[in-house]
CSV table of C-alpha atoms in Angstrom, one decimal:
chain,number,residue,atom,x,y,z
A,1,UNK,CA,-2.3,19.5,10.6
A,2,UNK,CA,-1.1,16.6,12.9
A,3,UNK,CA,1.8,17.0,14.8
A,4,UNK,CA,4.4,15.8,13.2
A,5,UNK,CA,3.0,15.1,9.5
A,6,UNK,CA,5.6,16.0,6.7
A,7,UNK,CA,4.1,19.6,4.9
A,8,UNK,CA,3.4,18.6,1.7
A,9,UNK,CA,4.9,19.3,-1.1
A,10,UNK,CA,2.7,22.5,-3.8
A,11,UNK,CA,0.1,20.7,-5.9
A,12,UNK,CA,-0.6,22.1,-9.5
A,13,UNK,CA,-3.1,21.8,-11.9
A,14,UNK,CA,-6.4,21.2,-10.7
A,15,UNK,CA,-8.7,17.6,-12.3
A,16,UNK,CA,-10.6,19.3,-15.4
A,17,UNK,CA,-14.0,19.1,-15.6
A,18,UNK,CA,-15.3,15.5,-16.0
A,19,UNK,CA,-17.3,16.9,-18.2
A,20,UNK,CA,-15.3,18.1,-20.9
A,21,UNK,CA,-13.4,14.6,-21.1
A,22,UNK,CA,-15.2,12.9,-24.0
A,23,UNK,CA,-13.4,10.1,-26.5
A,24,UNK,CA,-11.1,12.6,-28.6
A,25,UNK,CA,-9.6,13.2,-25.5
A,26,UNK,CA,-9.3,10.1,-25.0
A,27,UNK,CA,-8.1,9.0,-28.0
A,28,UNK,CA,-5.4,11.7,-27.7
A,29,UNK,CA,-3.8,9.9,-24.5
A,30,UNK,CA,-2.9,6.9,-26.8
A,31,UNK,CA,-2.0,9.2,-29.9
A,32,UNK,CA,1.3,9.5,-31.5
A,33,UNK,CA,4.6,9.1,-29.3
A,34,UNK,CA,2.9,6.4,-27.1
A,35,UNK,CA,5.0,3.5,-26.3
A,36,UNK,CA,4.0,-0.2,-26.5
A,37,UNK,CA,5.5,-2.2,-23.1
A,38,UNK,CA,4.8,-5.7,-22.2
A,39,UNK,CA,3.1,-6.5,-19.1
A,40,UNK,CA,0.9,-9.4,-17.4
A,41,UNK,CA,-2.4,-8.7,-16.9
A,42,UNK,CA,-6.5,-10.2,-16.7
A,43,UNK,CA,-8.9,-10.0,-19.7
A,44,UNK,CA,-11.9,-11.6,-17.7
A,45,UNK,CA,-12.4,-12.3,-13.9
A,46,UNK,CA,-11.5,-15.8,-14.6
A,47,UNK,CA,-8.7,-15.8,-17.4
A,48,UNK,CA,-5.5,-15.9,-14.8
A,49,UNK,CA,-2.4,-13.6,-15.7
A,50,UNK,CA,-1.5,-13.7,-18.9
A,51,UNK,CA,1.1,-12.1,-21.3
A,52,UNK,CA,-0.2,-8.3,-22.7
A,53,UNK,CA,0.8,-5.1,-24.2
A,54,UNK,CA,-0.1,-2.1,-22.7
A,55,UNK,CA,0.4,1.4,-24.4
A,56,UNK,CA,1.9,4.3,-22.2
A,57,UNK,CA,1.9,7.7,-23.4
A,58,UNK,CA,4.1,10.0,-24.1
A,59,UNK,CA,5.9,11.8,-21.4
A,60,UNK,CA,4.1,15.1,-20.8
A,61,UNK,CA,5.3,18.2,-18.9
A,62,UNK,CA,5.1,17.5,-15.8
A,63,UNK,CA,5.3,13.5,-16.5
A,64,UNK,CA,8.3,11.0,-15.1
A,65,UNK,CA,8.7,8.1,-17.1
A,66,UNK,CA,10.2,5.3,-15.3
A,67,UNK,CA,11.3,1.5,-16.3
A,68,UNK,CA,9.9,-1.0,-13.8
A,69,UNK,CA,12.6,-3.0,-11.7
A,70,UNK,CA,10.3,-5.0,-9.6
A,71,UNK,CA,6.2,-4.6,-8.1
A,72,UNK,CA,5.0,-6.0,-5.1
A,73,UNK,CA,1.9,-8.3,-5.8
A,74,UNK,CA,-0.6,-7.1,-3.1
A,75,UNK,CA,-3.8,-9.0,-2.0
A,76,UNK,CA,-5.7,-6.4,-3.7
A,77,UNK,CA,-4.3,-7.6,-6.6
A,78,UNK,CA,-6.2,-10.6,-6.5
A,79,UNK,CA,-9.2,-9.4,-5.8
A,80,UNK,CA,-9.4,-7.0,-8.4
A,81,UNK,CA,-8.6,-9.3,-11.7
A,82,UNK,CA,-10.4,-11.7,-10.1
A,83,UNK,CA,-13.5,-9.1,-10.0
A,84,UNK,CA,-14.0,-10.1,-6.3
A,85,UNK,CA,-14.7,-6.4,-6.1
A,86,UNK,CA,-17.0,-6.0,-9.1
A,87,UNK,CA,-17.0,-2.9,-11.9
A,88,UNK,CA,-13.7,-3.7,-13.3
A,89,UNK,CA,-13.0,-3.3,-16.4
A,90,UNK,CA,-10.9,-5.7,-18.6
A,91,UNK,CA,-7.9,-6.0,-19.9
A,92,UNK,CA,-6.4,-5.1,-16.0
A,93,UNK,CA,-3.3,-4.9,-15.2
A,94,UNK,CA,-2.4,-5.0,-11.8
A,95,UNK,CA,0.4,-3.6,-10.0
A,96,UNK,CA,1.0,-0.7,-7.4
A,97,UNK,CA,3.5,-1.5,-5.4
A,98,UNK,CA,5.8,-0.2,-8.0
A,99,UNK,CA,9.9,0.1,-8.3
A,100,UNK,CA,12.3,1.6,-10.6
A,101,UNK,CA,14.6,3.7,-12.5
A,102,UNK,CA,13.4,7.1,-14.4
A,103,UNK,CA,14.1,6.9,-18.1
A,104,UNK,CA,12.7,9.9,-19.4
A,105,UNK,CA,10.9,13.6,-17.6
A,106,UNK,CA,8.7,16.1,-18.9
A,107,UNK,CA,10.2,19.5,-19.9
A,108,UNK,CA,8.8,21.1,-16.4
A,109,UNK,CA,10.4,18.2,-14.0
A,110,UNK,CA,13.0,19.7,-12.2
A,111,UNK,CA,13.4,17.0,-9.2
A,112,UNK,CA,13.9,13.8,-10.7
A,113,UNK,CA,16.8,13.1,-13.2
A,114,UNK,CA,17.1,10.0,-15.3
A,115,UNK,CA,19.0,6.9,-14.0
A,116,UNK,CA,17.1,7.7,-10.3
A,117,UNK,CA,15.7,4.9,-8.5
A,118,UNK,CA,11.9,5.8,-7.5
A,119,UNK,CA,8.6,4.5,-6.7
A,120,UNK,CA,5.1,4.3,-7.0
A,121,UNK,CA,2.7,3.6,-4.5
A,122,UNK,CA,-1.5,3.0,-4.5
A,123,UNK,CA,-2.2,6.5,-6.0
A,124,UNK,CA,-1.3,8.1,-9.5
A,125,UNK,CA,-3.1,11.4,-9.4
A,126,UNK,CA,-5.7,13.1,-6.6
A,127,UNK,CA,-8.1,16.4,-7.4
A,128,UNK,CA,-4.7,18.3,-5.7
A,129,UNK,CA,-7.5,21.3,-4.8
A,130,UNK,CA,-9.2,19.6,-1.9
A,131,UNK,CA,-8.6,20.2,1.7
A,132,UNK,CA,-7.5,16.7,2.2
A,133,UNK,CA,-5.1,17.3,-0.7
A,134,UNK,CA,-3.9,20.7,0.5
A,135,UNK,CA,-3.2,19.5,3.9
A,136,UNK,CA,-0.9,16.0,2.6
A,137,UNK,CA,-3.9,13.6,2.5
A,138,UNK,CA,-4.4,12.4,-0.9
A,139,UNK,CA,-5.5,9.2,-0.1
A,140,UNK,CA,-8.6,10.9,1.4
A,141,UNK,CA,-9.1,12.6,-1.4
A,142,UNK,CA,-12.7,14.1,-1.5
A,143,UNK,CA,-13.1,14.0,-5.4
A,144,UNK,CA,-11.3,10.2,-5.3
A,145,UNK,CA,-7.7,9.7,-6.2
A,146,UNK,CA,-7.5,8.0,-9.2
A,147,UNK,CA,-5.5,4.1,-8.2
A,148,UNK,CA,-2.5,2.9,-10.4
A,149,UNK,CA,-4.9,0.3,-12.0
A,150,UNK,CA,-8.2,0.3,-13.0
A,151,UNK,CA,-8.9,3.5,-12.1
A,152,UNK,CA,-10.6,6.3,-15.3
A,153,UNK,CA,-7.5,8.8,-15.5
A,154,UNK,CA,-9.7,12.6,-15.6
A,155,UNK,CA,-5.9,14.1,-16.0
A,156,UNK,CA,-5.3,11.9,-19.1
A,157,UNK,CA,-8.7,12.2,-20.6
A,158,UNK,CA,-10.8,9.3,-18.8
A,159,UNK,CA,-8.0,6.8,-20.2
A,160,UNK,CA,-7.9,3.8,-17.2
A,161,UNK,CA,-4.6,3.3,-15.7
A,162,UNK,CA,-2.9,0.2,-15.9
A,163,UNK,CA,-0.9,-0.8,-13.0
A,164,UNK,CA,3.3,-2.2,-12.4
A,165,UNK,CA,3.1,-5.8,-13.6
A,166,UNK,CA,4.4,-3.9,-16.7
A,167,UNK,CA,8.1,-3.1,-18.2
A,168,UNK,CA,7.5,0.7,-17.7
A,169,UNK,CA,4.9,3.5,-16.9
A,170,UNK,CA,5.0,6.9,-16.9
A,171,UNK,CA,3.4,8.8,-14.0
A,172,UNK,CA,2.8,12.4,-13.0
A,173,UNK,CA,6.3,13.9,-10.9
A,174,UNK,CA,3.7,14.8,-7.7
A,175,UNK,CA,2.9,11.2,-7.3
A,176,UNK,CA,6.5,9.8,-7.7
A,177,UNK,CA,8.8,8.9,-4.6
A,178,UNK,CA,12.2,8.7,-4.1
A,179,UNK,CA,13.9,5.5,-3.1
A,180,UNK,CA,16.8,5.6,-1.2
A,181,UNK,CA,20.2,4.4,-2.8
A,182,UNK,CA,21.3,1.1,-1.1
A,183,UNK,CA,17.7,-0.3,0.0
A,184,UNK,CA,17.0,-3.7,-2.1
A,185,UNK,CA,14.7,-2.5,-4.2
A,186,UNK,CA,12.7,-6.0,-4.7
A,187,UNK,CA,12.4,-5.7,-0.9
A,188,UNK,CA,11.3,-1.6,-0.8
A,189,UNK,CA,8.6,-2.4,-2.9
A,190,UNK,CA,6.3,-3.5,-0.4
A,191,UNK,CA,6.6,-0.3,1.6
A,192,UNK,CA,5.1,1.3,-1.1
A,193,UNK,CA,1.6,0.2,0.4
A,194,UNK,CA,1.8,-2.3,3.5
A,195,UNK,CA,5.0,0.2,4.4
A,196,UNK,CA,3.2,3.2,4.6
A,197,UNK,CA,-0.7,1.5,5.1
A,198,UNK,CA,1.1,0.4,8.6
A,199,UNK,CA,3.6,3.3,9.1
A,200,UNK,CA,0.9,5.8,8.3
A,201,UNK,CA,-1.3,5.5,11.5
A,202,UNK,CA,1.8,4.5,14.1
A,203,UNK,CA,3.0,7.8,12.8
A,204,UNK,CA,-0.3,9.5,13.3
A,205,UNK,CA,-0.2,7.9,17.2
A,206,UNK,CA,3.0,9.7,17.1
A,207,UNK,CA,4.7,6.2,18.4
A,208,UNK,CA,7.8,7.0,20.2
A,209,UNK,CA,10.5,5.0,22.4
A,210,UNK,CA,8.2,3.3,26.3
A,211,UNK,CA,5.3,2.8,24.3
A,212,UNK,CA,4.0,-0.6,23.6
A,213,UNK,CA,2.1,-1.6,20.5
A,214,UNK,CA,-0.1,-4.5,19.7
A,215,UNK,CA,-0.2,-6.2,16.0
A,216,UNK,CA,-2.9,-8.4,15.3
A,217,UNK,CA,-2.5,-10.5,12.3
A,218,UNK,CA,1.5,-11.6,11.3
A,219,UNK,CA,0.7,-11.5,7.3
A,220,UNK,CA,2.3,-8.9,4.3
A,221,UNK,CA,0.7,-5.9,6.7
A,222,UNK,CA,1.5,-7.3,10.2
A,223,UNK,CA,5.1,-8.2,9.7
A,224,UNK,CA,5.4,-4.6,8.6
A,225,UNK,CA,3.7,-3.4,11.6
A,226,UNK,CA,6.6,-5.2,13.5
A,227,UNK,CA,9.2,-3.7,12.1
A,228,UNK,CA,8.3,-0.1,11.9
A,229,UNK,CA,7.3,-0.5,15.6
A,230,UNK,CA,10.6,-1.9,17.1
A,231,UNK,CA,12.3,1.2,14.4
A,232,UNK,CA,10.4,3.4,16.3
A,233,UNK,CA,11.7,2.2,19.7
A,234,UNK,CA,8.5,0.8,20.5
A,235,UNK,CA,7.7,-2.2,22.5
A,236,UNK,CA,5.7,-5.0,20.6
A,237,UNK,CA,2.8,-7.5,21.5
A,238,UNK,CA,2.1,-9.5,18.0
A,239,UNK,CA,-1.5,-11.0,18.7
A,240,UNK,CA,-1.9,-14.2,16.7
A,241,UNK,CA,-4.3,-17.4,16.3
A,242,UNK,CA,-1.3,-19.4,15.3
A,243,UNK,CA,1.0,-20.8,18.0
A,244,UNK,CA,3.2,-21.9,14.6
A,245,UNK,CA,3.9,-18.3,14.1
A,246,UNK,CA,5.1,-17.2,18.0
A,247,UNK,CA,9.2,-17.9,16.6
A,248,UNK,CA,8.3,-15.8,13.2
A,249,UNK,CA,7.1,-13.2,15.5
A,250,UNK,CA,10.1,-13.2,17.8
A,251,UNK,CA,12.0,-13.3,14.7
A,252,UNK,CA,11.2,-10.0,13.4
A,253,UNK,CA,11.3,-8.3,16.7
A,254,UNK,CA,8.4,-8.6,18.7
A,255,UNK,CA,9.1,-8.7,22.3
A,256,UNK,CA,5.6,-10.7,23.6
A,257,UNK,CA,3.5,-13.0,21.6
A,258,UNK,CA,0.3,-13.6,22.4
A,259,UNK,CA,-2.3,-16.3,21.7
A,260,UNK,CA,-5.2,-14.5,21.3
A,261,UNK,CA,-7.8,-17.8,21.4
A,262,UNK,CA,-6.4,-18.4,25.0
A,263,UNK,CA,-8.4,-16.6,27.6
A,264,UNK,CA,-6.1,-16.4,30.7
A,265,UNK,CA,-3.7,-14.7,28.2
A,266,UNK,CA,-5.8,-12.4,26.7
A,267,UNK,CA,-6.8,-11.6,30.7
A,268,UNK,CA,-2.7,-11.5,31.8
A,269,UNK,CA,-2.7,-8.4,28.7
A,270,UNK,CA,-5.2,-6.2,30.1
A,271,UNK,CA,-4.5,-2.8,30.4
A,272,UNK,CA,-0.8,-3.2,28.8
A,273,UNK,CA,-1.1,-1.5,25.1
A,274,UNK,CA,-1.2,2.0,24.3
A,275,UNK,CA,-2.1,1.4,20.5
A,276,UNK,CA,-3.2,-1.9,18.1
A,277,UNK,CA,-2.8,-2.2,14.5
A,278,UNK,CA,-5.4,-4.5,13.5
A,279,UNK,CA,-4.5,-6.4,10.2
A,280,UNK,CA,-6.8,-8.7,10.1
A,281,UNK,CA,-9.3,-8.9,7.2
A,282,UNK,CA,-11.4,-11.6,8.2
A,283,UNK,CA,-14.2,-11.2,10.5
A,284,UNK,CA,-13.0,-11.2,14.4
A,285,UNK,CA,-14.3,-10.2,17.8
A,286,UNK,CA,-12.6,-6.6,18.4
A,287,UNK,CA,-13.7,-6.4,22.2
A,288,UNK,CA,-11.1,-8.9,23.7
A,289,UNK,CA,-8.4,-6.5,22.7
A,290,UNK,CA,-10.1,-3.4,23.6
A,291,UNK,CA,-9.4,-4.9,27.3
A,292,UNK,CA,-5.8,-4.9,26.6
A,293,UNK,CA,-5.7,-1.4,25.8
A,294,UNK,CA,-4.7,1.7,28.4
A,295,UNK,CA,-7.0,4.4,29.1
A,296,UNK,CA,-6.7,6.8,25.7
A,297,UNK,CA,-5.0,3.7,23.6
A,298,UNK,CA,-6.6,3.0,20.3
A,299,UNK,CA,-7.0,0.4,17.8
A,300,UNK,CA,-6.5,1.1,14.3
A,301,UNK,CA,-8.4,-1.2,11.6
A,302,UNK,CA,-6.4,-1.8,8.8
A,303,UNK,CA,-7.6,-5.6,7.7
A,304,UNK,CA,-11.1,-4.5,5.7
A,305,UNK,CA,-13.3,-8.0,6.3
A,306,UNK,CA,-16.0,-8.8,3.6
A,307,UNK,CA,-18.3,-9.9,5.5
A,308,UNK,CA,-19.9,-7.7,8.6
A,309,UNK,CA,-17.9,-7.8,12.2
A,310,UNK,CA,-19.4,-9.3,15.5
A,311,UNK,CA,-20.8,-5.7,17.0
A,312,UNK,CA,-18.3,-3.9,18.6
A,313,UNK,CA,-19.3,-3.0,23.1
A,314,UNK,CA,-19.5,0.7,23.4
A,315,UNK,CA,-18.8,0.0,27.0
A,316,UNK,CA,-15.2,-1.2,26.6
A,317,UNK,CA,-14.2,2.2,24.8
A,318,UNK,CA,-16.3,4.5,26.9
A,319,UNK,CA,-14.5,3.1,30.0
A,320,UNK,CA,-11.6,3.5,29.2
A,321,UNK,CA,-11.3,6.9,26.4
A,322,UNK,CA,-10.2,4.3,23.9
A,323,UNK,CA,-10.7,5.3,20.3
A,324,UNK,CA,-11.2,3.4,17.0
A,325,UNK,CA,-10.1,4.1,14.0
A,326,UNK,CA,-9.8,3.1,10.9
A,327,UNK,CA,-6.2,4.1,8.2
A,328,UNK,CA,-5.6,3.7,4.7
A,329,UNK,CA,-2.2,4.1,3.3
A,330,UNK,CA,-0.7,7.6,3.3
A,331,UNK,CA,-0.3,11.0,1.6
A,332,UNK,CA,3.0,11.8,-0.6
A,333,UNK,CA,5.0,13.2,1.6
A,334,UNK,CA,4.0,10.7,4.4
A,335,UNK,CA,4.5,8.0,2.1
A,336,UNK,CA,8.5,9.9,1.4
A,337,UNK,CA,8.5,10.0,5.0
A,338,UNK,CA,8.1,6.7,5.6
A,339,UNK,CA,11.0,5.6,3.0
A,340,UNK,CA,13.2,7.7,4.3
A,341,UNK,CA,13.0,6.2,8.0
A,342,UNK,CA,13.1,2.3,6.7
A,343,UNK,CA,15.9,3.7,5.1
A,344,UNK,CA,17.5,5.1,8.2
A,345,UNK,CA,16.9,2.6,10.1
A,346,UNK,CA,17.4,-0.7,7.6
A,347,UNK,CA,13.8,-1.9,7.3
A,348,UNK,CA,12.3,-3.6,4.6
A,349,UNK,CA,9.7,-6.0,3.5
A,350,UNK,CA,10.5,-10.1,3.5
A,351,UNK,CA,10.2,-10.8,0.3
A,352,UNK,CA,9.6,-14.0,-2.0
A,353,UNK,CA,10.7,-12.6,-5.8
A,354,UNK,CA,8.8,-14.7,-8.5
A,355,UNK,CA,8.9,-14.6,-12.1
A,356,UNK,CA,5.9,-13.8,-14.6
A,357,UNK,CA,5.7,-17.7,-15.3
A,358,UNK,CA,4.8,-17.5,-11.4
A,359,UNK,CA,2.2,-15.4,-11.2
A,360,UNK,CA,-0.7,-17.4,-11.2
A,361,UNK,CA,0.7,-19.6,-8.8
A,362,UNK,CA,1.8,-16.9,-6.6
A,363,UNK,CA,-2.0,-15.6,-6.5
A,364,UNK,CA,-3.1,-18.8,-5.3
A,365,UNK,CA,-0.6,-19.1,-3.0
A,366,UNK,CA,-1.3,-15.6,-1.5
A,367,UNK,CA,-5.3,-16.6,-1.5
A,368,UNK,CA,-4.1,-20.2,0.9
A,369,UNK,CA,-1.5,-17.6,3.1
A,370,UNK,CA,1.2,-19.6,1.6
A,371,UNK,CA,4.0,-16.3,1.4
A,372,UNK,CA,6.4,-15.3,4.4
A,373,UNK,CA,5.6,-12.2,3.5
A,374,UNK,CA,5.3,-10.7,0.5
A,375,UNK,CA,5.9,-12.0,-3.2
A,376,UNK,CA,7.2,-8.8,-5.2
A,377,UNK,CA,7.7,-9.7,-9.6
A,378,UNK,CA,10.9,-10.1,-11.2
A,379,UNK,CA,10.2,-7.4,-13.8
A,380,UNK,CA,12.7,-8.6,-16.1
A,381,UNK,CA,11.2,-11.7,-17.0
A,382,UNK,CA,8.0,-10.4,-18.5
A,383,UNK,CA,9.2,-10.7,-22.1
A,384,UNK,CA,9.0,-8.3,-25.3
A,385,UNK,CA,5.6,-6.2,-25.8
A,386,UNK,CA,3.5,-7.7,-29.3
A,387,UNK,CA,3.0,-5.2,-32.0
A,388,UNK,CA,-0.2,-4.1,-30.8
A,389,UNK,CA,-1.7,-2.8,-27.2
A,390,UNK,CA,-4.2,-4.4,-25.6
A,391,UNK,CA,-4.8,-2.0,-23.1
């Protein structure tokens, strides 16, 4: 186990055999006690957000049911009602960047009481059996975890989750966080996935007070980057293509911006990083920061591009011991971790709250890079569920 990665908490229960989940069991997720909730969501790749009613089910044993405050709206978002991804299935509600208050446990929940304030990140359930799992790293789950949305539910009998642009959902207690008591809660959601996606691999660097860390891309992830980075006593080199964002930078901390389409200061920053988080998810040229990197620095990819990247020089890591890597968000207890320290030390998302009437235009606005940085949904305003579930 990594230096310095939270132990896990004791995972129970075991995914049942795929096999055995056939459409009674189904059927039995949605059976009496469910609860109807209103929520905004796709029914086809090209219907925009629109008004629905999903049904959640009854609280189970080891189940926390929780009324939605506020979700972040994630780029991810867009892609998947969208189908930009492909294999979705419709209706799809979106959401998992989720925050609010428990309503309702299970008989066996001991650790979370009603009226807490909690959270919900990327991940609703993992095979818990796994040595990824064992060892705090559901999100590299070798069976799959099974996402917030749009992911078949094997715990719940194949049922597909339906994500936080909802009133209320009801999750199992292992993959429920604990929000601290005085962070805004419309700005802690975020951290539920570019928090910890950006936290998670700084923590794995084990980032510490003299070291200096590069952050390529000032978006929803990179702005995060920033300010976990300065928390952690770090010195900070924000990388952008935009000399209209060198005061934002400055603004959330970053000590040295650098335009990275100007040659003689790319050349000025050689040799002066000891880690990059990469946020990019466009296709770029990796080996001009490689040069800025010490011997043993690395450069983490979190930015996932569609389309294939210009070949990365062997050469530039060989010389120097430099390492690259790739993250995706981070286990449970990482993931409490992470809350905790933004927590301590005051850091939260910038945030641009928007209503469900707002939705569509928030997507488009996200898809132009039109949000400084992250639009998180009013849950309040999504309105009374109909009479009848569509998902």
């Amino acid at each position: 186990m990594t230096p310095g990665r939270p132990v896990p908490p004791p995972l129970a229960k075991p995914l049942p055999n795929s096999e055995t989940s056939d459409t009674t069991a189904i059927n039995a997720a949605h059976a009496d006690g469910a609860t109807l909730v209103a929520a905004y969501g796709a029914t086809a790749p090209d219907s925009g957000l629109v008004p629905l009613t999903v049904s959640r089910r009854e609280p189970k044993a080891d189940d926390v049911e929780i009324a939605i405050e506020f979700c972040g709206l994630c780029h991810s978002d867009v892609h998947a009602t969208r189908g930009e991804w492909g294999g979705d299935t419709y209706p799809l509600i979106p959401g998992h960047e989720i925050v609010g208050r428990v309503t309702r446990v299970g008989s066996a929940v001991d650790d979370f009481t009603v009226g807490e304030r909690v959270g919900v990140g990327c991940m609703v359930d993992s095979c818990r059996e796994c040595d990824s799992c064992l060892d705090g790293l559901e999100q590299y789950c070798e069976n799959g975890i099974t996402g917030t949305y749009g992911s078949k539910d094997p715990r719940n009998g194949g049922a597909i989750t339906q994500g936080g642009y909802s009133t209320s959902i009801v999750v199992d207690r292992n993959y429920v966080l604990r929000v601290p008591e005085g962070m805004d809660p419309a700005a802690a959601a975020p951290l539920l996935c570019a928090g910890i996606t950006t936290y998670s691999p700084l923590n794995h660097f084990e980032v510490e007070e003299g070291d200096v860390v590069g952050v390529v891309g000032l978006g929803g992830l990179g702005h995060m980057a920033v300010k976990i980075a300065k928390a952690m006593g770090a010195e900070v080199t924000v990388f952008t293509t935009s000399e209209q964002k060198f005061e934002a930078a400055r603004e959330l901390g970053a000590d040295h911006v650098i335009l990275s389409t100007d040659p003689a200061a790319m050349e000025a920053a050689d040799r002066s990083i000891d880690v990059i988080i990469d946020t990019v998810a466009a296709p770029h040229d990796l080996n001009p920061y490689f040069r800025t990197l010490r011997v043993d620095g690395a450069l983490f990819q979190l930015g996932l591009p569609s389309e294939a990247m210009p070949p990365v020089n062997p050469g530039a890591l060989i010389r120097r011991r430099i390492a690259y890597a790739g993250s995706m968000i981070g286990g449970i207890a990482e993931t409490q971790e992470m809350l905790d320290f933004c927590a301590e030390h005051g850091v939260v998302s910038d945030v641009e709250v928007v209503g469900a009437d707002q939705l569509n235009e928030a997507f488009d606005r996200m898809v132009a890079g039109d949000v400084k940085y992250r639009f998180v949904l009013d849950v309040s305003t999504l309105g009374s569920p109909a009479e009848k579930a569509d998902a």
